[in-house]
Amino acid sequence: MSLSQSLPLALAALGLEALIGYPTPLYRVVGHPVTWMGAWLKQLDVLLNRPDASFAMRRALGALGLLLYLAPAALVAGAATRLLEPFGVVGFAALALLAASLPAQRSLDAHVRAVADGLDRGLDEGRRAVAMVVGRNPRILDQAGVARAAIESLAENFSDGVVAPVLWTALGGLTGGALYKAVNTADSMIGHRDDRYAAFGWASARLDDVINLPASRLAALWLIVAATLAPGASGLEAARAVRRDAVKHRSPNAGWPESAMAGALGLKLAGPRVYGETLVDDAFMGEGRRDADSGDIRRALSLYRLACVIEALVLAIAALIALR
């Protein structure tokens, strides 16, 4: 698929997902591509992840499992593209509907907004809502901790849940977007550093790091531009925070959108956090205040929505240029 086809496809998918998301009735009937990917990966995990094997063997089996996992995603997406492309506008609309299942801008907005609404009703409600979007232990979070966790998750997931699938769809059509989503799903399921997955999930985690490199930088850029335009936010401080703090994050990618969001809103995000019962020591993003609340979550959501619009405008311009 050429850029003159894939760029409009990515734009259409982004617009459709913003308007309708992934319809609940459809999810109830057939599930979601991520659930299908997850089910196949679980089978491969059971088949190939052998606790009695050596570390090197488990790493090799994890790489093999990743190949076996990605192959069906590529084959199905490629077959759908070849089948639908000849049908012109109707085929393009069908491909756009399929590609619209890949970004998650609408659901991300809803989940983070639920944390702000929950905090307005009380700390326990806020903790319950934030447990749906972060992996850390919500029981030890105070109001500010819940708010910061929601904002950090919004920033990071803007990169890997919105910008990245749109970028890879723009570059590689439905197949590119589907492969990105598959790798990102694998990283979330097995890309952990615990005893079970440190070796078996190594290939998935490293590949996810690599393919998210461009999107994390773009996400930071869209947030900086949005902060320049948004009342009460600072594009200059967002840019300063990215330049100063992004590379300090333990993740090669998460620090970029998190530092941009922190600088834009005058907050201090990240830092030491507890996942389960484990303390993870990380650098701070931003030099602002730590005392965040539900109002700051809503400010972050406003910035996020504007960044999504900016992404769509840039994509539209690129699509028009490609079509000329």
JSON list of C-alpha atoms in Angstrom, two decimals, residues 94-188:
[
{"chain": "A", "resi": 94, "resn": "ALA", "atom": "CA", "xyz": [-14.23, -1.20, 5.15]},
{"chain": "A", "resi": 95, "resn": "LEU", "atom": "CA", "xyz": [-10.46, -0.98, 5.63]},
{"chain": "A", "resi": 96, "resn": "ALA", "atom": "CA", "xyz": [-10.90, 2.25, 7.61]},
{"chain": "A", "resi": 97, "resn": "LEU", "atom": "CA", "xyz": [-13.39, 0.54, 9.91]},
{"chain": "A", "resi": 98, "resn": "LEU", "atom": "CA", "xyz": [-10.89, -2.26, 10.53]},
{"chain": "A", "resi": 99, "resn": "ALA", "atom": "CA", "xyz": [-8.05, 0.20, 11.10]},
{"chain": "A", "resi": 100, "resn": "ALA", "atom": "CA", "xyz": [-10.22, 2.22, 13.49]},
{"chain": "A", "resi": 101, "resn": "SER", "atom": "CA", "xyz": [-9.94, -0.67, 15.97]},
{"chain": "A", "resi": 102, "resn": "LEU", "atom": "CA", "xyz": [-6.21, 0.06, 16.41]},
{"chain": "A", "resi": 103, "resn": "PRO", "atom": "CA", "xyz": [-6.00, 3.54, 18.05]},
{"chain": "A", "resi": 104, "resn": "ALA", "atom": "CA", "xyz": [-7.62, 4.06, 21.45]},
{"chain": "A", "resi": 105, "resn": "GLN", "atom": "CA", "xyz": [-8.04, 7.82, 21.77]},
{"chain": "A", "resi": 106, "resn": "ARG", "atom": "CA", "xyz": [-11.73, 7.65, 22.72]},
{"chain": "A", "resi": 107, "resn": "SER", "atom": "CA", "xyz": [-11.43, 4.89, 25.32]},
{"chain": "A", "resi": 108, "resn": "LEU", "atom": "CA", "xyz": [-8.31, 6.49, 26.82]},
{"chain": "A", "resi": 109, "resn": "ASP", "atom": "CA", "xyz": [-10.20, 9.74, 27.26]},
{"chain": "A", "resi": 110, "resn": "ALA", "atom": "CA", "xyz": [-13.11, 7.92, 28.91]},
{"chain": "A", "resi": 111, "resn": "HIS", "atom": "CA", "xyz": [-10.95, 5.93, 31.34]},
{"chain": "A", "resi": 112, "resn": "VAL", "atom": "CA", "xyz": [-8.91, 8.94, 32.46]},
{"chain": "A", "resi": 113, "resn": "ARG", "atom": "CA", "xyz": [-12.00, 11.14, 32.74]},
{"chain": "A", "resi": 114, "resn": "ALA", "atom": "CA", "xyz": [-13.50, 8.46, 35.00]},
{"chain": "A", "resi": 115, "resn": "VAL", "atom": "CA", "xyz": [-10.58, 8.95, 37.40]},
{"chain": "A", "resi": 116, "resn": "ALA", "atom": "CA", "xyz": [-11.30, 12.69, 37.66]},
{"chain": "A", "resi": 117, "resn": "ASP", "atom": "CA", "xyz": [-15.00, 11.99, 38.21]},
{"chain": "A", "resi": 118, "resn": "GLY", "atom": "CA", "xyz": [-14.14, 9.34, 40.79]},
{"chain": "A", "resi": 119, "resn": "LEU", "atom": "CA", "xyz": [-11.86, 11.68, 42.73]},
{"chain": "A", "resi": 120, "resn": "ASP", "atom": "CA", "xyz": [-14.66, 14.24, 42.84]},
{"chain": "A", "resi": 121, "resn": "ARG", "atom": "CA", "xyz": [-16.74, 11.62, 44.64]},
{"chain": "A", "resi": 122, "resn": "GLY", "atom": "CA", "xyz": [-13.97, 10.60, 47.04]},
{"chain": "A", "resi": 123, "resn": "LEU", "atom": "CA", "xyz": [-10.54, 9.01, 47.27]},
{"chain": "A", "resi": 124, "resn": "ASP", "atom": "CA", "xyz": [-11.81, 5.41, 47.23]},
{"chain": "A", "resi": 125, "resn": "GLU", "atom": "CA", "xyz": [-13.70, 6.02, 43.99]},
{"chain": "A", "resi": 126, "resn": "GLY", "atom": "CA", "xyz": [-10.63, 7.64, 42.48]},
{"chain": "A", "resi": 127, "resn": "ARG", "atom": "CA", "xyz": [-8.46, 4.67, 43.47]},
{"chain": "A", "resi": 128, "resn": "ARG", "atom": "CA", "xyz": [-10.92, 2.23, 41.92]},
{"chain": "A", "resi": 129, "resn": "ALA", "atom": "CA", "xyz": [-10.99, 4.19, 38.67]},
{"chain": "A", "resi": 130, "resn": "VAL", "atom": "CA", "xyz": [-7.21, 4.63, 38.42]},
{"chain": "A", "resi": 131, "resn": "ALA", "atom": "CA", "xyz": [-6.70, 0.89, 38.95]},
{"chain": "A", "resi": 132, "resn": "MET", "atom": "CA", "xyz": [-8.26, 0.47, 35.49]},
{"chain": "A", "resi": 133, "resn": "VAL", "atom": "CA", "xyz": [-5.51, 2.50, 33.78]},
{"chain": "A", "resi": 134, "resn": "VAL", "atom": "CA", "xyz": [-2.28, 1.90, 35.75]},
{"chain": "A", "resi": 135, "resn": "GLY", "atom": "CA", "xyz": [-0.40, -1.14, 37.03]},
{"chain": "A", "resi": 136, "resn": "ARG", "atom": "CA", "xyz": [0.77, 0.37, 40.29]},
{"chain": "A", "resi": 137, "resn": "ASN", "atom": "CA", "xyz": [-0.73, -0.31, 43.72]},
{"chain": "A", "resi": 138, "resn": "PRO", "atom": "CA", "xyz": [-3.67, 2.11, 44.08]},
{"chain": "A", "resi": 139, "resn": "ARG", "atom": "CA", "xyz": [-4.19, 1.39, 47.78]},
{"chain": "A", "resi": 140, "resn": "ILE", "atom": "CA", "xyz": [-1.17, 3.46, 48.79]},
{"chain": "A", "resi": 141, "resn": "LEU", "atom": "CA", "xyz": [-2.02, 6.47, 46.62]},
{"chain": "A", "resi": 142, "resn": "ASP", "atom": "CA", "xyz": [-3.40, 9.65, 48.13]},
{"chain": "A", "resi": 143, "resn": "GLN", "atom": "CA", "xyz": [-5.49, 12.09, 46.09]},
{"chain": "A", "resi": 144, "resn": "ALA", "atom": "CA", "xyz": [-2.43, 13.70, 44.48]},
{"chain": "A", "resi": 145, "resn": "GLY", "atom": "CA", "xyz": [-0.94, 10.28, 43.74]},
{"chain": "A", "resi": 146, "resn": "VAL", "atom": "CA", "xyz": [-4.12, 9.14, 42.01]},
{"chain": "A", "resi": 147, "resn": "ALA", "atom": "CA", "xyz": [-4.24, 12.31, 39.92]},
{"chain": "A", "resi": 148, "resn": "ARG", "atom": "CA", "xyz": [-0.59, 12.08, 38.92]},
{"chain": "A", "resi": 149, "resn": "ALA", "atom": "CA", "xyz": [-0.96, 8.40, 38.03]},
{"chain": "A", "resi": 150, "resn": "ALA", "atom": "CA", "xyz": [-3.90, 9.19, 35.74]},
{"chain": "A", "resi": 151, "resn": "ILE", "atom": "CA", "xyz": [-2.01, 12.04, 34.04]},
{"chain": "A", "resi": 152, "resn": "GLU", "atom": "CA", "xyz": [1.12, 9.92, 33.57]},
{"chain": "A", "resi": 153, "resn": "SER", "atom": "CA", "xyz": [-0.95, 7.12, 32.06]},
{"chain": "A", "resi": 154, "resn": "LEU", "atom": "CA", "xyz": [-2.71, 9.58, 29.75]},
{"chain": "A", "resi": 155, "resn": "ALA", "atom": "CA", "xyz": [0.61, 10.93, 28.49]},
{"chain": "A", "resi": 156, "resn": "GLU", "atom": "CA", "xyz": [2.23, 7.52, 27.98]},
{"chain": "A", "resi": 157, "resn": "ASN", "atom": "CA", "xyz": [-0.83, 5.97, 26.36]},
{"chain": "A", "resi": 158, "resn": "PHE", "atom": "CA", "xyz": [-1.23, 8.96, 24.07]},
{"chain": "A", "resi": 159, "resn": "SER", "atom": "CA", "xyz": [2.07, 7.83, 22.59]},
{"chain": "A", "resi": 160, "resn": "ASP", "atom": "CA", "xyz": [1.64, 4.06, 22.40]},
{"chain": "A", "resi": 161, "resn": "GLY", "atom": "CA", "xyz": [-2.16, 3.88, 22.22]},
{"chain": "A", "resi": 162, "resn": "VAL", "atom": "CA", "xyz": [-2.86, 6.71, 19.77]},
{"chain": "A", "resi": 163, "resn": "VAL", "atom": "CA", "xyz": [0.18, 8.19, 18.02]},
{"chain": "A", "resi": 164, "resn": "ALA", "atom": "CA", "xyz": [2.02, 4.92, 17.39]},
{"chain": "A", "resi": 165, "resn": "PRO", "atom": "CA", "xyz": [-0.80, 2.87, 15.80]},
{"chain": "A", "resi": 166, "resn": "VAL", "atom": "CA", "xyz": [-1.76, 5.85, 13.63]},
{"chain": "A", "resi": 167, "resn": "LEU", "atom": "CA", "xyz": [1.87, 6.37, 12.59]},
{"chain": "A", "resi": 168, "resn": "TRP", "atom": "CA", "xyz": [2.43, 2.75, 11.62]},
{"chain": "A", "resi": 169, "resn": "THR", "atom": "CA", "xyz": [-0.91, 2.64, 9.79]},
{"chain": "A", "resi": 170, "resn": "ALA", "atom": "CA", "xyz": [0.12, 5.80, 7.93]},
{"chain": "A", "resi": 171, "resn": "LEU", "atom": "CA", "xyz": [3.42, 4.17, 6.93]},
{"chain": "A", "resi": 172, "resn": "GLY", "atom": "CA", "xyz": [2.31, 0.58, 6.36]},
{"chain": "A", "resi": 173, "resn": "GLY", "atom": "CA", "xyz": [-1.45, 0.53, 5.95]},
{"chain": "A", "resi": 174, "resn": "LEU", "atom": "CA", "xyz": [-3.63, -1.90, 7.87]},
{"chain": "A", "resi": 175, "resn": "THR", "atom": "CA", "xyz": [-0.78, -4.43, 8.03]},
{"chain": "A", "resi": 176, "resn": "GLY", "atom": "CA", "xyz": [1.62, -1.93, 9.57]},
{"chain": "A", "resi": 177, "resn": "GLY", "atom": "CA", "xyz": [-0.93, -0.83, 12.15]},
{"chain": "A", "resi": 178, "resn": "ALA", "atom": "CA", "xyz": [-1.93, -4.39, 13.01]},
{"chain": "A", "resi": 179, "resn": "LEU", "atom": "CA", "xyz": [1.68, -5.48, 13.48]},
{"chain": "A", "resi": 180, "resn": "TYR", "atom": "CA", "xyz": [2.35, -2.52, 15.75]},
{"chain": "A", "resi": 181, "resn": "LYS", "atom": "CA", "xyz": [-0.73, -3.31, 17.84]},
{"chain": "A", "resi": 182, "resn": "ALA", "atom": "CA", "xyz": [0.30, -6.95, 18.08]},
{"chain": "A", "resi": 183, "resn": "VAL", "atom": "CA", "xyz": [3.79, -6.07, 19.34]},
{"chain": "A", "resi": 184, "resn": "ASN", "atom": "CA", "xyz": [2.42, -3.56, 21.83]},
{"chain": "A", "resi": 185, "resn": "THR", "atom": "CA", "xyz": [-0.07, -6.14, 23.11]},
{"chain": "A", "resi": 186, "resn": "ALA", "atom": "CA", "xyz": [2.70, -8.69, 23.50]},
{"chain": "A", "resi": 187, "resn": "ASP", "atom": "CA", "xyz": [4.80, -6.22, 25.48]},
{"chain": "A", "resi": 188, "resn": "SER", "atom": "CA", "xyz": [1.91, -5.50, 27.85]}
]
